């Protein structure tokens, strides 16, 4: 005796299964064979509040979510939406306004150098749409190592300005494996001024060969904001990059402790290292600070760092500035070599901060602080602080 399957009518639900039939299916009735069959039915009536519920299988489709509706797989282990070996620019999933996608795997592959986007957030969808418990995999690692293509796991380019409590992506895995030249990102926020929140997710990008730019997460638009919370981000060129706009990180693991040599903001107060000199600095010379509060020294004093980290936000404060026409400069050094993380006081200035540069340190690296004073400096009673992330 065969297995008898009974389909129970579910109001406001479009059921999708591999044994369905798009021409006979209906919302709340018989199952669709394809996800786009269900979307076509939704679009035909302008319906909202419909859940497209997908049973196990591989669905070779591209999806544009209709506004006000949701898409849910029975499990991300058994439901896959894919496009394989595409030869043209392809976006696998485009979020619609006030939509939700969850419990599926998105798989987009190519052996060509074309633009690939796993999931796109246009319009105000970074504010109104949500991806949950979803695996997004984009792969053109078999393409040539000399060709050029832009490959994104998630690309947000709209105008939505959400609050801190609304996450566009949560509890998901975004993986990009690519080759060649071009821009490769697990998460890219650019094009327009907007805000994108990502939480409790893993973002990974790997390089199969080639000299492109391979970064886990980037914000690259003046006025745009990218907030990453309770996540792990791993890149090759860098884990993250605040190229333009604002990047804010909270309780997040930057796997390689590399922020593209740029600054970023943190939610919680980071650990700090503090140096202080309670007197006047010598004029026209180079000296090195001792940890704590003590006079600067001719001898370079090193602090050994016990684990990999990022140093950022070098801040200097003084009771008296260098004086007219004088500039004093403080420089973070790594293993006895100057880095780009510097801060200066000029004239009557008594405080300054450099929050635009970061420096990666590995376990066992040595940290020191150098000051170069002008010949007429009057600077006195200095305190230096650097954030450790």
Tab-separated table of C-alpha atoms in Angstrom:
chain	number	residue	atom	x	y	z
A	1	UNK	CA	0.000	0.000	0.000
A	2	UNK	CA	1.360	3.410	-0.901
A	3	UNK	CA	1.612	6.397	1.419
A	4	UNK	CA	-1.460	8.586	1.424
A	5	UNK	CA	-0.673	12.270	1.825
A	6	UNK	CA	-3.357	14.637	3.035
A	7	UNK	CA	-2.949	18.349	2.467
A	8	UNK	CA	-4.708	20.400	5.115
A	9	UNK	CA	-5.900	23.808	4.030
A	10	UNK	CA	-4.050	26.586	5.785
A	11	UNK	CA	-5.406	30.099	5.480
A	12	UNK	CA	-2.871	32.750	4.433
A	13	UNK	CA	-0.294	30.060	3.627
A	14	UNK	CA	1.167	29.164	0.245
A	15	UNK	CA	2.590	25.658	0.560
A	16	UNK	CA	5.487	24.741	-1.748
A	17	UNK	CA	6.665	21.172	-2.292
A	18	UNK	CA	8.474	19.279	-5.053
A	19	UNK	CA	5.334	17.235	-5.868
A	20	UNK	CA	3.132	20.324	-6.155
A	21	UNK	CA	1.572	21.813	-9.277
A	22	UNK	CA	1.705	25.570	-9.926
A	23	UNK	CA	-1.246	25.504	-12.346
A	24	UNK	CA	-3.546	23.807	-9.827
A	25	UNK	CA	-2.238	25.350	-6.600
A	26	UNK	CA	-3.823	28.109	-4.559
A	27	UNK	CA	-3.018	30.155	-1.485
A	28	UNK	CA	-4.566	28.255	1.409
A	29	UNK	CA	-5.119	25.228	-0.817
A	30	UNK	CA	-3.184	22.768	-2.955
A	31	UNK	CA	0.615	23.084	-2.938
A	32	UNK	CA	2.765	24.921	-5.460
A	33	UNK	CA	5.710	23.229	-7.142
A	34	UNK	CA	7.882	26.364	-7.168
A	35	UNK	CA	8.413	29.312	-4.862
A	36	UNK	CA	7.892	31.681	-7.765
A	37	UNK	CA	4.591	29.987	-8.493
A	38	UNK	CA	3.471	31.052	-5.009
A	39	UNK	CA	4.916	34.546	-5.473
A	40	UNK	CA	3.069	34.929	-8.785
A	41	UNK	CA	-0.194	34.047	-7.047
A	42	UNK	CA	0.525	36.572	-4.289
A	43	UNK	CA	1.406	39.314	-6.778
A	44	UNK	CA	-1.723	38.618	-8.851
A	45	UNK	CA	-3.946	39.693	-5.980
A	46	UNK	CA	-1.597	42.073	-4.164
A	47	UNK	CA	-1.985	39.924	-1.058
A	48	UNK	CA	-0.074	40.630	2.147
A	49	UNK	CA	0.310	38.628	5.338
A	50	UNK	CA	0.987	35.411	3.405
A	51	UNK	CA	3.635	32.898	4.513
A	52	UNK	CA	5.238	30.885	1.736
A	53	UNK	CA	6.046	27.632	3.542
A	54	UNK	CA	8.615	25.493	1.728
A	55	UNK	CA	9.013	21.757	2.266
A	56	UNK	CA	12.337	19.931	1.712
A	57	UNK	CA	13.988	20.085	-1.683
A	58	UNK	CA	16.296	22.042	-3.957
A	59	UNK	CA	14.582	24.923	-5.750
A	60	UNK	CA	16.476	26.316	-8.750
A	61	UNK	CA	15.004	29.808	-8.659
A	62	UNK	CA	15.747	33.493	-8.106
A	63	UNK	CA	13.475	35.174	-5.581
A	64	UNK	CA	12.092	38.695	-5.346
A	65	UNK	CA	10.092	38.867	-2.133
A	66	UNK	CA	6.649	40.497	-2.471
A	67	UNK	CA	6.112	43.276	0.073
A	68	UNK	CA	4.364	42.375	3.303
A	69	UNK	CA	4.906	38.612	3.093
A	70	UNK	CA	7.270	35.979	4.440
A	71	UNK	CA	9.184	32.950	3.183
A	72	UNK	CA	9.977	30.093	5.525
A	73	UNK	CA	11.670	26.778	4.909
A	74	UNK	CA	11.032	23.784	7.090
A	75	UNK	CA	14.801	23.662	7.786
A	76	UNK	CA	17.908	25.294	6.359
A	77	UNK	CA	19.439	21.805	6.221
A	78	UNK	CA	16.798	20.503	3.823
A	79	UNK	CA	15.531	23.524	1.887
A	80	UNK	CA	17.886	25.114	-0.646
A	81	UNK	CA	17.224	27.917	-3.119
A	82	UNK	CA	20.002	27.974	-5.666
A	83	UNK	CA	21.381	29.184	-8.967
A	84	UNK	CA	24.401	27.266	-10.164
A	85	UNK	CA	27.179	28.245	-12.568
A	86	UNK	CA	25.440	31.418	-13.704
A	87	UNK	CA	26.956	33.295	-16.632
A	88	UNK	CA	25.388	36.716	-16.066
A	89	UNK	CA	25.101	39.194	-13.170
A	90	UNK	CA	22.806	37.507	-10.651
A	91	UNK	CA	21.057	38.373	-7.397
A	92	UNK	CA	19.616	35.246	-5.786
A	93	UNK	CA	17.295	36.888	-3.229
A	94	UNK	CA	15.947	40.440	-3.263
A	95	UNK	CA	14.209	41.483	-0.060
A	96	UNK	CA	10.922	43.365	-0.293
A	97	UNK	CA	9.532	45.946	2.091
A	98	UNK	CA	8.282	44.431	5.363
A	99	UNK	CA	9.314	40.892	4.458
A	100	UNK	CA	10.924	38.018	6.339
A	101	UNK	CA	12.992	35.078	5.107
A	102	UNK	CA	14.081	32.278	7.434
A	103	UNK	CA	15.230	28.670	7.757
A	104	UNK	CA	16.598	28.213	4.244
A	105	UNK	CA	19.949	27.875	2.470
A	106	UNK	CA	20.760	30.236	-0.401
A	107	UNK	CA	23.394	28.929	-2.819
A	108	UNK	CA	24.761	30.975	-5.734
A	109	UNK	CA	27.695	29.716	-7.800
A	110	UNK	CA	29.564	30.616	-10.959
A	111	UNK	CA	32.790	29.783	-12.758
A	112	UNK	CA	32.677	33.201	-14.425
A	113	UNK	CA	33.589	36.731	-13.437
A	114	UNK	CA	30.131	38.273	-13.107
A	115	UNK	CA	28.531	40.243	-10.268
A	116	UNK	CA	27.081	37.867	-7.707
A	117	UNK	CA	24.817	38.847	-4.794
A	118	UNK	CA	23.392	36.317	-2.376
A	119	UNK	CA	20.826	38.646	-0.789
A	120	UNK	CA	20.071	42.282	-1.649
A	121	UNK	CA	18.486	44.938	0.574
A	122	UNK	CA	17.154	47.809	-1.622
A	123	UNK	CA	14.801	50.669	-0.719
A	124	UNK	CA	14.101	50.864	3.008
A	125	UNK	CA	14.360	47.080	3.500
A	126	UNK	CA	17.315	47.368	5.895
A	127	UNK	CA	14.710	48.899	8.211
A	128	UNK	CA	11.654	46.760	7.411
A	129	UNK	CA	12.893	43.365	6.173
A	130	UNK	CA	14.507	40.519	8.111
A	131	UNK	CA	16.639	37.466	7.362
A	132	UNK	CA	16.775	34.867	10.140
A	133	UNK	CA	18.512	31.480	10.636
A	134	UNK	CA	19.573	31.380	7.003
A	135	UNK	CA	22.759	30.142	5.321
A	136	UNK	CA	23.946	32.286	2.428
A	137	UNK	CA	26.712	30.833	0.266
A	138	UNK	CA	28.170	32.607	-2.779
A	139	UNK	CA	31.009	30.917	-4.652
A	140	UNK	CA	32.945	31.670	-7.837
A	141	UNK	CA	36.199	30.185	-6.584
A	142	UNK	CA	36.717	28.282	-9.837
A	143	UNK	CA	36.858	31.494	-11.904
A	144	UNK	CA	40.243	32.677	-13.164
A	145	UNK	CA	42.606	34.330	-10.710
A	146	UNK	CA	43.171	37.274	-13.086
A	147	UNK	CA	39.572	38.187	-13.955
A	148	UNK	CA	37.520	40.882	-12.206
A	149	UNK	CA	34.181	40.483	-10.451
A	150	UNK	CA	32.299	41.893	-7.486
A	151	UNK	CA	30.932	39.177	-5.203
A	152	UNK	CA	28.753	39.856	-2.146
A	153	UNK	CA	27.038	37.572	0.337
A	154	UNK	CA	24.743	40.427	1.387
A	155	UNK	CA	24.558	43.810	-0.337
A	156	UNK	CA	22.639	46.634	1.353
A	157	UNK	CA	22.298	49.767	-0.777
A	158	UNK	CA	18.974	51.346	0.153
A	159	UNK	CA	17.804	54.221	2.338
A	160	UNK	CA	16.363	52.586	5.466
A	161	UNK	CA	17.382	54.108	8.812
A	162	UNK	CA	16.419	51.626	11.466
A	163	UNK	CA	16.746	51.766	15.241
A	164	UNK	CA	19.293	49.830	17.295
A	165	UNK	CA	16.643	47.256	18.235
A	166	UNK	CA	15.840	46.126	14.674
A	167	UNK	CA	18.268	43.711	13.002
A	168	UNK	CA	18.119	43.114	9.257
A	169	UNK	CA	20.135	39.893	9.623
A	170	UNK	CA	20.244	37.657	12.661
A	171	UNK	CA	21.407	34.133	13.551
A	172	UNK	CA	22.700	33.454	10.050
A	173	UNK	CA	25.846	32.314	8.244
A	174	UNK	CA	27.166	34.290	5.287
A	175	UNK	CA	30.030	32.701	3.360
A	176	UNK	CA	31.755	33.991	0.229
A	177	UNK	CA	34.444	31.982	-1.570
A	178	UNK	CA	35.855	33.822	-4.556
A	179	UNK	CA	38.850	34.191	-6.838
A	180	UNK	CA	40.462	36.920	-8.898
A	181	UNK	CA	40.327	40.698	-8.766
A	182	UNK	CA	37.477	42.910	-7.685
A	183	UNK	CA	35.497	43.586	-4.524
A	184	UNK	CA	34.635	40.521	-2.465
A	185	UNK	CA	32.535	40.982	0.676
A	186	UNK	CA	30.461	38.791	2.964
A	187	UNK	CA	28.543	41.983	3.850
A	188	UNK	CA	28.693	45.278	1.948
A	189	UNK	CA	26.874	48.493	2.930
A	190	UNK	CA	27.206	51.331	0.384
A	191	UNK	CA	25.543	53.474	-2.323
A	192	UNK	CA	23.097	55.431	-0.118
A	193	UNK	CA	22.926	56.902	3.371
A	194	UNK	CA	21.265	54.246	5.519
A	195	UNK	CA	21.777	51.932	8.486
A	196	UNK	CA	22.204	48.164	8.520
A	197	UNK	CA	22.195	45.997	11.667
A	198	UNK	CA	23.601	42.449	11.818
A	199	UNK	CA	23.576	40.305	14.945
A	200	UNK	CA	24.483	36.783	16.136
A	201	UNK	CA	25.905	35.819	12.758
A	202	UNK	CA	29.070	34.415	11.185
A	203	UNK	CA	30.552	36.266	8.218
A	204	UNK	CA	33.370	34.533	6.348
A	205	UNK	CA	35.200	35.333	3.133
A	206	UNK	CA	37.957	33.217	1.593
A	207	UNK	CA	40.324	33.757	-1.331
A	208	UNK	CA	40.824	30.929	-3.808
A	209	UNK	CA	43.560	32.892	-5.596
A	210	UNK	CA	43.970	36.405	-6.953
A	211	UNK	CA	44.780	39.902	-5.781
A	212	UNK	CA	41.298	41.283	-5.215
A	213	UNK	CA	39.980	42.942	-2.057
A	214	UNK	CA	38.592	40.288	0.305
A	215	UNK	CA	36.919	41.828	3.390
A	216	UNK	CA	34.383	40.271	5.743
A	217	UNK	CA	32.209	43.361	6.282
A	218	UNK	CA	32.528	46.908	4.956
A	219	UNK	CA	30.671	50.201	5.119
A	220	UNK	CA	31.681	52.453	2.232
A	221	UNK	CA	29.303	55.372	2.015
A	222	UNK	CA	29.448	58.742	3.764
A	223	UNK	CA	26.559	58.892	6.235
A	224	UNK	CA	25.879	55.137	6.120
A	225	UNK	CA	26.091	53.027	9.279
A	226	UNK	CA	26.906	49.365	9.801
A	227	UNK	CA	26.323	47.852	13.249
A	228	UNK	CA	27.603	44.335	14.003
A	229	UNK	CA	26.784	42.690	17.330
A	230	UNK	CA	27.663	39.312	18.894
A	231	UNK	CA	29.114	37.949	15.668
A	232	UNK	CA	32.308	36.555	14.166
A	233	UNK	CA	33.799	38.244	11.104
A	234	UNK	CA	36.689	36.748	9.159
A	235	UNK	CA	38.277	38.221	6.067
A	236	UNK	CA	41.531	37.992	4.123
A	237	UNK	CA	42.449	41.565	3.217
A	238	UNK	CA	40.781	42.592	6.471
A	239	UNK	CA	37.992	41.396	8.743
A	240	UNK	CA	36.147	44.734	8.622
A	241	UNK	CA	36.571	48.146	7.016
A	242	UNK	CA	35.093	51.539	7.907
A	243	UNK	CA	36.071	52.917	4.497
A	244	UNK	CA	33.443	55.660	4.670
A	245	UNK	CA	30.559	56.115	7.091
A	246	UNK	CA	30.340	54.557	10.554
A	247	UNK	CA	31.178	51.017	11.646
A	248	UNK	CA	30.140	50.052	15.183
A	249	UNK	CA	31.100	46.712	16.722
A	250	UNK	CA	29.900	45.083	19.941
A	251	UNK	CA	30.934	41.766	21.541
A	252	UNK	CA	32.159	40.624	18.148
A	253	UNK	CA	35.181	38.511	17.264
A	254	UNK	CA	37.341	39.945	14.500
A	255	UNK	CA	39.057	36.683	13.639
A	256	UNK	CA	42.313	38.163	12.311
A	257	UNK	CA	42.212	41.364	14.394
A	258	UNK	CA	42.460	43.439	11.222
A	259	UNK	CA	40.300	46.473	10.449
A	260	UNK	CA	41.935	47.526	7.161
A	261	UNK	CA	44.145	49.909	9.179
A	262	UNK	CA	41.085	52.115	9.758
A	263	UNK	CA	39.197	53.119	12.874
A	264	UNK	CA	35.783	52.003	14.088
A	265	UNK	CA	33.492	52.459	17.090
A	266	UNK	CA	32.686	50.020	19.867
A	267	UNK	CA	29.546	49.595	21.950
A	268	UNK	CA	31.317	48.785	25.198
A	269	UNK	CA	34.320	50.595	26.656
A	270	UNK	CA	37.349	48.704	25.323
A	271	UNK	CA	40.456	47.864	27.329
A	272	UNK	CA	43.018	50.637	27.419
A	273	UNK	CA	46.744	51.147	27.898
A	274	UNK	CA	47.800	54.402	29.556
A	275	UNK	CA	51.115	56.227	29.659
A	276	UNK	CA	51.792	59.446	31.542
A	277	UNK	CA	54.650	61.913	32.085
A	278	UNK	CA	54.045	64.201	35.083
A	279	UNK	CA	56.533	66.884	34.006
A	280	UNK	CA	57.729	68.890	31.021
A	281	UNK	CA	58.947	66.963	27.992
A	282	UNK	CA	62.518	67.598	26.772
A	283	UNK	CA	62.785	69.925	23.777
A	284	UNK	CA	63.703	68.964	20.217
A	285	UNK	CA	64.264	65.262	20.756
A	286	UNK	CA	62.835	61.742	20.605
A	287	UNK	CA	61.860	59.948	23.797
A	288	UNK	CA	59.896	56.862	24.832
A	289	UNK	CA	57.147	56.550	27.438
A	290	UNK	CA	57.145	54.105	30.310
A	291	UNK	CA	53.886	52.310	31.191
A	292	UNK	CA	52.112	54.078	34.044
A	293	UNK	CA	53.278	57.508	35.165
A	294	UNK	CA	56.993	58.265	34.891
A	295	UNK	CA	59.401	60.530	33.036
A	296	UNK	CA	60.059	59.667	29.405
A	297	UNK	CA	63.229	57.726	28.652
A	298	UNK	CA	66.039	57.578	26.087
A	299	UNK	CA	65.518	53.811	26.104
A	300	UNK	CA	62.581	52.294	24.266
A	301	UNK	CA	60.283	50.562	26.763
A	302	UNK	CA	58.275	47.625	25.379
A	303	UNK	CA	54.986	46.060	26.445
A	304	UNK	CA	54.546	42.472	25.251
A	305	UNK	CA	51.024	41.741	24.048
A	306	UNK	CA	49.838	38.261	25.017
A	307	UNK	CA	47.162	37.856	22.337
A	308	UNK	CA	46.271	39.226	18.933
A	309	UNK	CA	44.402	42.525	19.071
A	310	UNK	CA	43.736	45.851	17.393
A	311	UNK	CA	45.012	49.169	18.734
A	312	UNK	CA	42.927	52.231	17.885
A	313	UNK	CA	41.867	55.663	19.128
A	314	UNK	CA	45.201	57.086	20.298
A	315	UNK	CA	44.402	60.024	22.580
A	316	UNK	CA	46.710	62.645	24.109
A	317	UNK	CA	45.942	65.194	26.820
A	318	UNK	CA	48.282	67.786	28.305
A	319	UNK	CA	48.031	70.542	30.890
A	320	UNK	CA	50.099	72.869	28.694
A	321	UNK	CA	50.280	72.689	24.886
A	322	UNK	CA	53.470	72.906	22.782
A	323	UNK	CA	53.149	76.663	22.258
A	324	UNK	CA	53.087	78.907	19.201
A	325	UNK	CA	54.514	77.369	15.987
A	326	UNK	CA	55.398	74.138	17.798
A	327	UNK	CA	54.076	70.636	17.052
A	328	UNK	CA	54.738	67.506	19.089
A	329	UNK	CA	53.858	64.050	17.750
A	330	UNK	CA	53.232	60.756	19.550
A	331	UNK	CA	53.577	57.474	17.626
A	332	UNK	CA	52.532	53.918	18.435
A	333	UNK	CA	55.361	51.531	17.563
A	334	UNK	CA	55.127	47.828	16.772
A	335	UNK	CA	58.224	45.713	17.363
A	336	UNK	CA	60.371	48.859	17.333
A	337	UNK	CA	58.921	50.233	14.083
A	338	UNK	CA	56.677	53.289	13.661
A	339	UNK	CA	53.043	52.638	12.718
A	340	UNK	CA	50.486	54.947	11.135
A	341	UNK	CA	48.727	55.410	14.478
A	342	UNK	CA	49.947	58.857	15.526
A	343	UNK	CA	48.520	61.913	17.250
A	344	UNK	CA	49.830	65.490	17.470
A	345	UNK	CA	49.414	68.686	19.463
A	346	UNK	CA	50.076	72.042	17.817
A	347	UNK	CA	50.309	75.501	19.350
A	348	UNK	CA	47.903	75.917	22.279
A	349	UNK	CA	46.206	72.547	21.740
A	350	UNK	CA	46.001	70.449	24.909
A	351	UNK	CA	44.061	67.437	23.594
A	352	UNK	CA	43.686	65.431	20.410
A	353	UNK	CA	42.582	61.953	19.305
A	354	UNK	CA	43.200	59.842	16.220
A	355	UNK	CA	40.236	57.511	15.760
A	356	UNK	CA	40.750	56.948	12.025
A	357	UNK	CA	43.615	54.448	12.133
A	358	UNK	CA	43.950	50.969	13.599
A	359	UNK	CA	46.987	48.696	13.894
A	360	UNK	CA	46.938	44.895	14.116
A	361	UNK	CA	49.138	43.172	16.694
A	362	UNK	CA	49.773	39.448	17.004
A	363	UNK	CA	50.458	37.497	20.179
A	364	UNK	CA	54.020	38.176	21.272
A	365	UNK	CA	54.361	41.504	19.446
A	366	UNK	CA	55.969	44.382	21.340
A	367	UNK	CA	54.221	47.716	21.833
A	368	UNK	CA	55.909	51.018	22.618
A	369	UNK	CA	55.088	54.738	22.512
A	370	UNK	CA	57.415	57.364	21.037
A	371	UNK	CA	57.211	61.141	21.277
A	372	UNK	CA	58.975	63.570	18.957
A	373	UNK	CA	59.083	67.096	20.390
A	374	UNK	CA	59.748	70.415	18.693
A	375	UNK	CA	62.725	72.546	19.669
A	376	UNK	CA	60.579	75.150	21.398
A	377	UNK	CA	57.941	72.917	22.969
A	378	UNK	CA	56.349	73.894	26.267
A	379	UNK	CA	54.162	70.790	26.546
A	380	UNK	CA	53.748	69.520	30.084
A	381	UNK	CA	51.930	66.866	32.131
A	382	UNK	CA	50.894	64.502	29.337
A	383	UNK	CA	48.646	61.447	29.474
A	384	UNK	CA	48.323	59.077	26.492
A	385	UNK	CA	45.649	56.418	26.078
A	386	UNK	CA	45.088	53.814	23.366
A	387	UNK	CA	42.128	51.452	22.998
A	388	UNK	CA	42.767	47.725	22.721
A	389	UNK	CA	40.129	45.649	20.908
